[in-house]
Short mmCIF file of C-alpha atoms in Angstrom, two decimals:
data_model
loop_
_atom_site.label_atom_id
_atom_site.label_comp_id
_atom_site.label_asym_id
_atom_site.label_seq_id
_atom_site.Cartn_x
_atom_site.Cartn_y
_atom_site.Cartn_z
CA UNK A 997 252.49 21.17 -3.21
CA UNK A 998 250.04 23.49 -1.56
CA UNK A 999 249.45 24.15 2.15
CA UNK A 1000 247.02 21.27 2.54
CA UNK A 1001 249.40 18.77 0.93
CA UNK A 1002 252.31 20.01 3.05
CA UNK A 1003 250.22 19.72 6.20
CA UNK A 1004 249.09 16.21 5.22
CA UNK A 1005 252.66 15.06 4.46
CA UNK A 1006 253.99 16.46 7.73
CA UNK A 1007 251.18 14.84 9.71
CA UNK A 1008 251.86 11.49 8.02
CA UNK A 1009 255.56 11.79 8.89
CA UNK A 1010 255.39 13.29 12.38
CA UNK A 1011 251.81 13.20 13.68
CA UNK A 1012 251.35 15.11 16.93
CA UNK A 1013 254.79 16.74 16.71
CA UNK A 1014 253.57 19.08 13.94
CA UNK A 1015 252.75 22.63 14.98
CA UNK A 1016 251.31 25.38 12.77
CA UNK A 1017 252.44 28.70 14.29
CA UNK A 1018 250.96 30.73 11.41
CA UNK A 1019 249.56 30.30 7.92
CA UNK A 1020 252.26 28.96 5.61
CA UNK A 1021 254.61 27.84 8.38
CA UNK A 1022 255.03 24.57 10.24
CA UNK A 1023 257.33 23.44 12.98
CA UNK A 1024 258.12 19.88 13.94
CA UNK A 1025 259.66 19.47 17.39
CA UNK A 1026 260.89 16.13 18.61
CA UNK A 1027 263.33 15.23 21.34
CA UNK A 1028 265.99 14.87 18.61
CA UNK A 1029 265.45 17.82 16.26
CA UNK A 1030 263.42 20.86 15.25
CA UNK A 1031 262.34 21.21 11.61
CA UNK A 1032 260.92 24.42 10.18
CA UNK A 1033 258.82 24.45 7.02
CA UNK A 1034 258.06 27.80 5.40
CA UNK A 1035 255.92 28.60 2.41
CA UNK A 1036 256.59 31.97 0.74
CA UNK A 1037 253.87 34.62 1.04
CA UNK A 1038 252.72 34.02 -2.53
CA UNK A 1039 252.96 30.23 -2.09
CA UNK A 1040 255.46 29.81 -4.94
CA UNK A 1041 258.46 28.61 -2.88
CA UNK A 1042 258.90 26.18 -0.06
CA UNK A 1043 261.85 26.16 2.33
CA UNK A 1044 262.69 23.50 4.92
CA UNK A 1045 265.26 24.30 7.61
CA UNK A 1046 266.88 22.28 10.37
CA UNK A 1047 269.48 23.68 12.79
CA UNK A 1048 272.64 21.59 12.93
CA UNK A 1049 275.23 23.40 15.06
CA UNK A 1050 276.36 26.84 16.19
CA UNK A 1051 278.19 28.58 13.35
CA UNK A 1052 281.28 29.03 15.53
CA UNK A 1053 281.61 25.25 15.82
CA UNK A 1054 281.08 24.79 12.07
CA UNK A 1055 283.50 27.43 10.77
CA UNK A 1056 286.67 25.29 11.10
CA UNK A 1057 284.98 22.79 8.77
CA UNK A 1058 283.60 25.26 6.23
CA UNK A 1059 285.65 23.80 3.38
CA UNK A 1060 284.38 20.27 4.11
CA UNK A 1061 280.78 21.53 4.43
CA UNK A 1062 280.96 23.28 1.05
CA UNK A 1063 282.47 20.16 -0.53
CA UNK A 1064 279.58 18.18 0.95
CA UNK A 1065 277.15 20.64 -0.68
CA UNK A 1066 278.75 19.76 -4.00
CA UNK A 1067 279.23 16.01 -3.54
CA UNK A 1068 277.08 14.57 -0.77
CA UNK A 1069 273.99 16.48 0.35
CA UNK A 1070 271.95 15.95 -2.82
CA UNK A 1071 268.87 18.20 -2.70
CA UNK A 1072 269.73 19.68 0.71
CA UNK A 1073 272.42 22.28 1.40
CA UNK A 1074 274.40 23.58 4.33
CA UNK A 1075 273.98 27.29 5.02
CA UNK A 1076 274.97 29.70 7.78
CA UNK A 1077 272.49 32.29 9.01
CA UNK A 1078 272.21 34.15 12.31
CA UNK A 1079 275.17 32.30 13.86
CA UNK A 1080 273.70 28.85 13.13
CA UNK A 1081 274.68 26.15 10.64
CA UNK A 1082 271.45 25.02 8.98
CA UNK A 1083 270.42 22.23 6.69
CA UNK A 1084 268.27 23.85 4.00
CA UNK A 1085 266.03 22.63 1.20
CA UNK A 1086 264.30 25.05 -1.21
CA UNK A 1087 262.01 24.18 -4.07
CA UNK A 1088 259.31 25.72 -6.23
CA UNK A 1089 256.13 24.50 -4.55
CA UNK A 1090 254.18 24.01 -7.80
CA UNK A 1091 256.54 21.29 -9.05
CA UNK A 1092 257.31 19.67 -5.71
CA UNK A 1093 255.92 16.17 -5.27
CA UNK A 1094 255.03 14.55 -1.96
CA UNK A 1095 257.78 11.96 -2.54
CA UNK A 1096 260.38 14.69 -3.13
CA UNK A 1097 259.17 16.53 -0.03
CA UNK A 1098 259.48 13.38 2.09
CA UNK A 1099 262.93 12.69 0.65
CA UNK A 1100 264.07 16.23 1.45
CA UNK A 1101 262.81 15.93 5.03
CA UNK A 1102 264.72 12.66 5.40
CA UNK A 1103 267.89 14.19 3.98
CA UNK A 1104 267.69 17.15 6.38
CA UNK A 1105 267.10 14.92 9.39
CA UNK A 1106 270.10 12.85 8.28
CA UNK A 1107 272.28 15.99 8.07
CA UNK A 1108 271.14 16.94 11.56
CA UNK A 1109 271.91 13.47 12.94
CA UNK A 1110 275.42 13.52 11.46
CA UNK A 1111 276.02 17.00 12.82
CA UNK A 1112 279.63 17.96 12.24
CA UNK A 1113 281.05 14.45 12.65
CA UNK A 1114 281.49 13.66 8.95
CA UNK A 1115 282.99 17.12 8.31
CA UNK A 1116 285.35 16.60 11.25
CA UNK A 1117 286.34 13.16 9.92
CA UNK A 1118 287.01 14.64 6.46
CA UNK A 1119 289.05 17.43 8.07
CA UNK A 1120 291.12 14.93 10.06
CA UNK A 1121 291.70 12.74 7.02
CA UNK A 1122 293.09 15.69 5.06
CA UNK A 1123 295.49 16.40 7.93
CA UNK A 1124 296.57 12.76 8.16
CA UNK A 1125 297.26 12.72 4.42
CA UNK A 1126 299.43 15.83 4.91
CA UNK A 1127 301.36 14.06 7.69
CA UNK A 1128 301.89 11.02 5.46
CA UNK A 1129 303.09 13.18 2.56
CA UNK A 1130 305.55 15.00 4.82
CA UNK A 1131 306.80 11.72 6.31
CA UNK A 1132 307.30 10.16 2.89
CA UNK A 1133 309.07 13.27 1.58
CA UNK A 1134 311.49 12.86 4.50
CA UNK A 1135 311.95 9.18 3.72
CA UNK A 1136 310.19 7.99 6.86
CA UNK A 1137 308.51 4.64 7.10
CA UNK A 1138 305.09 4.08 8.67
CA UNK A 1139 306.80 2.73 11.79
CA UNK A 1140 309.12 5.74 12.07
CA UNK A 1141 306.15 8.07 11.67
CA UNK A 1142 304.32 6.27 14.47
CA UNK A 1143 307.41 6.54 16.69
CA UNK A 1144 307.51 10.30 16.04
CA UNK A 1145 303.84 10.66 16.96
CA UNK A 1146 304.36 8.60 20.11
CA UNK A 1147 307.29 10.83 21.09
CA UNK A 1148 305.17 13.97 20.44
CA UNK A 1149 302.50 12.63 22.79
CA UNK A 1150 305.02 11.64 25.46
CA UNK A 1151 306.63 15.08 25.34
CA UNK A 1152 303.26 16.87 25.45
CA UNK A 1153 303.60 18.41 21.97
CA UNK A 1154 300.37 16.67 21.00
CA UNK A 1155 297.48 15.67 23.21
CA UNK A 1156 296.83 16.30 26.87
CA UNK A 1157 299.58 15.01 29.14
CA UNK A 1158 297.11 14.83 32.05
CA UNK A 1159 294.89 12.36 30.18
CA UNK A 1160 297.07 9.41 31.17
CA UNK A 1161 298.73 6.48 29.44
CA UNK A 1162 295.50 4.62 28.65
CA UNK A 1163 293.98 7.60 26.82
CA UNK A 1164 297.27 8.21 24.98
CA UNK A 1165 297.38 4.55 23.87
CA UNK A 1166 293.81 4.81 22.58
CA UNK A 1167 294.65 7.95 20.64
CA UNK A 1168 297.82 6.42 19.21
CA UNK A 1169 295.82 3.34 18.22
CA UNK A 1170 293.45 5.60 16.27
CA UNK A 1171 296.45 7.29 14.64
CA UNK A 1172 297.93 3.90 13.71
CA UNK A 1173 294.63 2.75 12.21
CA UNK A 1174 294.30 5.88 10.07
CA UNK A 1175 297.95 5.92 9.02
CA UNK A 1176 297.85 2.24 8.03
CA UNK A 1177 294.58 2.76 6.18
CA UNK A 1178 295.88 5.70 4.16
CA UNK A 1179 299.63 5.02 3.91
CA UNK A 1180 299.47 3.01 0.69
CA UNK A 1181 297.09 5.48 -0.99
CA UNK A 1182 299.28 8.56 -0.52
CA UNK A 1183 302.22 9.24 -2.84
#
């Protein structure tokens, strides 16, 4: 893809939201995201970038983000630069097709929309599996494990005691759902 083709593809996708701050660079600003498109000085490489979250918020989930790079993100990647977690796509511009470009834009927007939620969910699931393993090693049943969690919440060892009984019940319901969902899968 050359500059003209990139410009045409971006205009087809985003219309008036496309800005051209300088030759070889484009910015798409919507109320939901900001996408940067950069062509190398010699025109041989194209890079698309979308900010996802501050790096400080992403660091606790670095392992899950790197696993996503391997398993989930396809042609896009997570990267950290200048204290920001970015979604990044890089490709040699000569072999990049319009369809691949459009797919990459879609993938980056999808990463932005998910933010850290899927990494957080993966992180939580790993911790729940650890709790199940520990409970089973101690010979606890699912019900006994739930009773322990309930006691931890009542005593303030887990959760915010000021949040009230209704919030605690909602949290314990989420715990129960996850424990029941994963209990049979964990040895």
